[in-house]
PDB file of C-alpha atoms in Angstrom:
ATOM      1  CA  UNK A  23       0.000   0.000   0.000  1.00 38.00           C
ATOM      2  CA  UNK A  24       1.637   3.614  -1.063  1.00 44.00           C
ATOM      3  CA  UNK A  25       2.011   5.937   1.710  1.00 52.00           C
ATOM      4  CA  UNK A  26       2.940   8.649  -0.006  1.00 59.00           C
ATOM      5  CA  UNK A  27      -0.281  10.400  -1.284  1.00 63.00           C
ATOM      6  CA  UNK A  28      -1.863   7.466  -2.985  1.00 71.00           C
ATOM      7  CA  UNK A  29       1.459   7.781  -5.414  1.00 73.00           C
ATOM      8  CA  UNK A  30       3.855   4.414  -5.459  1.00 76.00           C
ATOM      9  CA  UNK A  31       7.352   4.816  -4.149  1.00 75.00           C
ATOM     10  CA  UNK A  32       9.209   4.696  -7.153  1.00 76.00           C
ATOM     11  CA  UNK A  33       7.505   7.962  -8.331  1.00 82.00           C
ATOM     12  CA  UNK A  34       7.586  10.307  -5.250  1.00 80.00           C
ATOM     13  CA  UNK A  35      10.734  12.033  -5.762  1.00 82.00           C
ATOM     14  CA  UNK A  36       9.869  12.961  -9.679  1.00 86.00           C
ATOM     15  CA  UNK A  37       6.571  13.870  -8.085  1.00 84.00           C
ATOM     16  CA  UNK A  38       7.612  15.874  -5.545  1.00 82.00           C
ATOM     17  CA  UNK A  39      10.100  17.565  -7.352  1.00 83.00           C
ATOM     18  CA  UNK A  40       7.722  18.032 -10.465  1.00 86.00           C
ATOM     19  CA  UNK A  41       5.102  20.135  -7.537  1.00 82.00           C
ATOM     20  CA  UNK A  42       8.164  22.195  -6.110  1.00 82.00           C
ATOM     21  CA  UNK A  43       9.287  23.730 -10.408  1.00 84.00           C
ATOM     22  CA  UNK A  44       5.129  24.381 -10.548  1.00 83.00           C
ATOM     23  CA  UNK A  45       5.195  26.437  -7.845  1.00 79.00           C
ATOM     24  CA  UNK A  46       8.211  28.079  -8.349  1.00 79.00           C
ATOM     25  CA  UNK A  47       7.777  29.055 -12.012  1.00 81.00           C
ATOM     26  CA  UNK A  48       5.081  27.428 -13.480  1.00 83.00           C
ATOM     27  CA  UNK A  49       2.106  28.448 -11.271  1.00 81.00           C
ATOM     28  CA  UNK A  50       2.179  32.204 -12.531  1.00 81.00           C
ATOM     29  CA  UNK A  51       2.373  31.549 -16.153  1.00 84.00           C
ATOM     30  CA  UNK A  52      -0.392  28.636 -15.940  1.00 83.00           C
ATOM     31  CA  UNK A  53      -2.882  31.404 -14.395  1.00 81.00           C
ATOM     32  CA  UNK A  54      -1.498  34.348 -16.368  1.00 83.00           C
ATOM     33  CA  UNK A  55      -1.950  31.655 -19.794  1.00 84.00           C
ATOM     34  CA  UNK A  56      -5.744  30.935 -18.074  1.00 83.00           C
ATOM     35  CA  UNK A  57      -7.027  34.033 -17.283  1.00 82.00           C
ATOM     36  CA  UNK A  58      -6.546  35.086 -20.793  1.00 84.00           C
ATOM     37  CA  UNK A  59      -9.399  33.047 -21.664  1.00 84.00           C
ATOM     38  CA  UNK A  60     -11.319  32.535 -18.153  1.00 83.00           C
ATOM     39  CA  UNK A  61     -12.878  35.386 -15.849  1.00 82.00           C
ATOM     40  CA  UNK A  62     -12.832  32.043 -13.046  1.00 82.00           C
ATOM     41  CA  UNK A  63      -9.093  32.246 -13.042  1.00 80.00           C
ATOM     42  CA  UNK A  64      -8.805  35.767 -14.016  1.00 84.00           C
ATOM     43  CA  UNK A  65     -10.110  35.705 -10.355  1.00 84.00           C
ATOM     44  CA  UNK A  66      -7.419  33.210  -9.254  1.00 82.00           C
ATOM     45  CA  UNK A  67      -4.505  35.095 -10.779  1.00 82.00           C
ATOM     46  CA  UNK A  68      -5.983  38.617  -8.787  1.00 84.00           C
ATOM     47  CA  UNK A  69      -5.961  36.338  -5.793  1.00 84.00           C
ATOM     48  CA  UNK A  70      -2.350  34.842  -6.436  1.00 81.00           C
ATOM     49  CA  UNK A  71      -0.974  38.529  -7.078  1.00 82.00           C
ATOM     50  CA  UNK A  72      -2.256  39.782  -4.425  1.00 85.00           C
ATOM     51  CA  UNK A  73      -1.135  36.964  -2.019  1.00 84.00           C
ATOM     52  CA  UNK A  74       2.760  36.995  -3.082  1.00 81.00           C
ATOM     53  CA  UNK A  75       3.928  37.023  -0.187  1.00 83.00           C
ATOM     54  CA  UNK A  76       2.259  33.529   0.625  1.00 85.00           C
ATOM     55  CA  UNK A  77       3.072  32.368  -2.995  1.00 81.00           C
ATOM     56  CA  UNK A  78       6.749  32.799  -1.430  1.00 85.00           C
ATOM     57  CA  UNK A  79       6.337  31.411   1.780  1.00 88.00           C
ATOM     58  CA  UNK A  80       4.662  28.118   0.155  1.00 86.00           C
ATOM     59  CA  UNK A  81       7.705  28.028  -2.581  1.00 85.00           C
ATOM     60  CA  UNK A  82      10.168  27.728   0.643  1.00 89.00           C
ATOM     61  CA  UNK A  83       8.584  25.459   2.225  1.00 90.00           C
ATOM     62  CA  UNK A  84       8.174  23.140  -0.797  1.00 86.00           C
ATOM     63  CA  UNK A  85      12.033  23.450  -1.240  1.00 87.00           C
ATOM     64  CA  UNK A  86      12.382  22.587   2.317  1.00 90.00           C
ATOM     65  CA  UNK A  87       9.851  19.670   2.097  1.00 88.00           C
ATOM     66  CA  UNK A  88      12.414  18.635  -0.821  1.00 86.00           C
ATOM     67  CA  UNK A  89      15.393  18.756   0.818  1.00 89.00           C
ATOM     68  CA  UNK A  90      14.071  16.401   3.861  1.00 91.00           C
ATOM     69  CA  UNK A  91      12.772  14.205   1.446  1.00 88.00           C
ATOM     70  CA  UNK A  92      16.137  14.299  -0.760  1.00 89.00           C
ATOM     71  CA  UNK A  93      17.789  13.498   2.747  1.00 92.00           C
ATOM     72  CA  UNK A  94      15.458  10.550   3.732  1.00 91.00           C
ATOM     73  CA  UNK A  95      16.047   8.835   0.439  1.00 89.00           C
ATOM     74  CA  UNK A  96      19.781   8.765   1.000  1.00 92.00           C
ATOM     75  CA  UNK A  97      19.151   7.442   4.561  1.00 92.00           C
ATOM     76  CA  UNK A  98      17.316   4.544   3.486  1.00 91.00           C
ATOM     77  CA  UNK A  99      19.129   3.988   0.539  1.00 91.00           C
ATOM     78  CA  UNK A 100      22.229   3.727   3.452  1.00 93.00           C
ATOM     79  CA  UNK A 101      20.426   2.223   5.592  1.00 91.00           C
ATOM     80  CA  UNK A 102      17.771  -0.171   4.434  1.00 93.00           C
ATOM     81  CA  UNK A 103      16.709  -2.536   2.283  1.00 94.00           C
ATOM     82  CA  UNK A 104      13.729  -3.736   0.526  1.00 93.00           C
ATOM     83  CA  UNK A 105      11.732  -6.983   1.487  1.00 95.00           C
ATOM     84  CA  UNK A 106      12.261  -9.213  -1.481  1.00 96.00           C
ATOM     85  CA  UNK A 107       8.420 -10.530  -1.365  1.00 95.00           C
ATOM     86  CA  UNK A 108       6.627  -7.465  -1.160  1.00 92.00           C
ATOM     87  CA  UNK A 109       9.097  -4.379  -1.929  1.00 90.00           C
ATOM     88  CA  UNK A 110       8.255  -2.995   1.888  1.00 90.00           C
ATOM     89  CA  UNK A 111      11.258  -0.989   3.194  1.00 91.00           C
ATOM     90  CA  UNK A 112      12.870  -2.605   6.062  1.00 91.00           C
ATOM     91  CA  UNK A 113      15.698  -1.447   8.503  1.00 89.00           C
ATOM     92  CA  UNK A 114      17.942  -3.722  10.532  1.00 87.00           C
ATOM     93  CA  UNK A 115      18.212  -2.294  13.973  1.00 82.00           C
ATOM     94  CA  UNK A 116      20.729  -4.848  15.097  1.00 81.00           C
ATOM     95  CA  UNK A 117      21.714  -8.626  15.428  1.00 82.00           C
ATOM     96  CA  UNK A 118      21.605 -11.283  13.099  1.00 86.00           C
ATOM     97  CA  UNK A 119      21.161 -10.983   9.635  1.00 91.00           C
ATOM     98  CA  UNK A 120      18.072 -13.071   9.692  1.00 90.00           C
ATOM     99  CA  UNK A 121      14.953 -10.506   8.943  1.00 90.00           C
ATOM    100  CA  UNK A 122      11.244 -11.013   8.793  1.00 90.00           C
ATOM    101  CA  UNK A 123       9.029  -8.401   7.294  1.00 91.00           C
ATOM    102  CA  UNK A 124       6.826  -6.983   9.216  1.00 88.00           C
ATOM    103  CA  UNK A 125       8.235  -7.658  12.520  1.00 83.00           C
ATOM    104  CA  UNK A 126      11.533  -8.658  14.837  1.00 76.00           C
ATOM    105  CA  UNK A 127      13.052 -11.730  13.428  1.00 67.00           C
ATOM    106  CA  UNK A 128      12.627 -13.302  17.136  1.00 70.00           C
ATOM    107  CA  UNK A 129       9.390 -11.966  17.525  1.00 67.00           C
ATOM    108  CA  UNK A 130       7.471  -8.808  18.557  1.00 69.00           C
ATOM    109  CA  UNK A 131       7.498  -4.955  17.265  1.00 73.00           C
ATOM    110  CA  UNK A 132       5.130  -6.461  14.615  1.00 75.00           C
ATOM    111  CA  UNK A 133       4.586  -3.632  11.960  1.00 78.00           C
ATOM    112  CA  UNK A 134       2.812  -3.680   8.598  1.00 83.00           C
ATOM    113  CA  UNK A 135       4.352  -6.328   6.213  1.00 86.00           C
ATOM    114  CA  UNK A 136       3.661  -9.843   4.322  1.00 91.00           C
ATOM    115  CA  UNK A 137       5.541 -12.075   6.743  1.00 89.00           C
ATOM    116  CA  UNK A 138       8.075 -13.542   4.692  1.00 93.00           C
ATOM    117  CA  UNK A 139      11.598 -14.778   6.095  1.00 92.00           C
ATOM    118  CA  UNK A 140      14.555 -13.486   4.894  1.00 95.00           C
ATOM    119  CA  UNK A 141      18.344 -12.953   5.261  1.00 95.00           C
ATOM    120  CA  UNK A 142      19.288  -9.171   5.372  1.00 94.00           C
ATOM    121  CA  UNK A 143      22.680  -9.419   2.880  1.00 94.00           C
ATOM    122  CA  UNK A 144      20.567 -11.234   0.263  1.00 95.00           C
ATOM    123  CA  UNK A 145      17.758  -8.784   0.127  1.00 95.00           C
ATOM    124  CA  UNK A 146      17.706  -6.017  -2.533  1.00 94.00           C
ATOM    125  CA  UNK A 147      19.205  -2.640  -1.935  1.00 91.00           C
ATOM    126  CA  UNK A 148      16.760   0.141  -1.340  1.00 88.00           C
TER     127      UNK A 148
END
C-alpha cells in the first residue's frame, strides 16, 4: 500500500520535485496563460498577485519539504533494504542478519508487512 499520497514509491521524488518547479515558475504563467481566456481564473490570478507574499512562503517550504525528502532517500538507501516478497522498506536495527518483514526476526514490534523470512545481505538494496 503507497504511503505517499496514494502515489507508489518509485515515483515520489519525480513527483515531488515536479510540484516544487510548478510552484516556483510554473504556477504564474499557468494562471497568467488561463485568465486570458477565463474570468474564473482571471479571479485566481488577482488572488495569487495579491497573495505573493504567501506564494513565497509556500515556494520555501516546498524546497524545504524537498530537501528532507532528498535526505530521507539517502538514509534509506544507506540504511535499508527492501523486502524481497513485497518491496516494503525494512531497517535492521541490530543482530543477526536473519529478517522477517513486518516484525523482529525473534518476535514482537510487529509492523505492517507480508511475513516472509529473509536474510538481510541477500535482500535487494533500497
Amino acid at each position: 500500500r503507497p504511503h505517499h499520497y496514494q502515489s507508489p514509491c518509485h515515483e515520489v521524488m519525480t513527483l515531488t520535485r515536479q510540484w516544487a518547479e510548478w510552484l516556483g515558475t510554473h504556477r504564474e504563467q499557468y494562471l497568467q496563460r488561463m485568465a486570458a481566456r477565463d474570468r474564473q481564473f482571471q479571479a485566481a490570478l488577482r488572488h495569487f498577485e495579491s497573495s505573493r507574499a504567501q506564494h513565497a512562503a509556500d515556494v520555501r517550504a516546498a524546497e524545504q519539504a524537498w530537501g528532507a525528502l532528498e535526505a530521507d532517500e539517502r538514509w534509506k538507501a544507506a540504511h535499508c533494504r527492501m523486502c524481497p516478497a513485497c518491496g516494503r522498506v525494512v531497517e535492521k536495527l541490530s543482530g543477526c542478519d536473519a529478517m522477517v518483514c513486518g516484525e523482529d526476526y525473534h518476535g514482537g514490534q510487529r509492523q505492517n508487512g507480508c511475513g516472509h523470512r529473509f536474510n538481510w545481505n541477500a535482500a535487494p538494496a533500497y
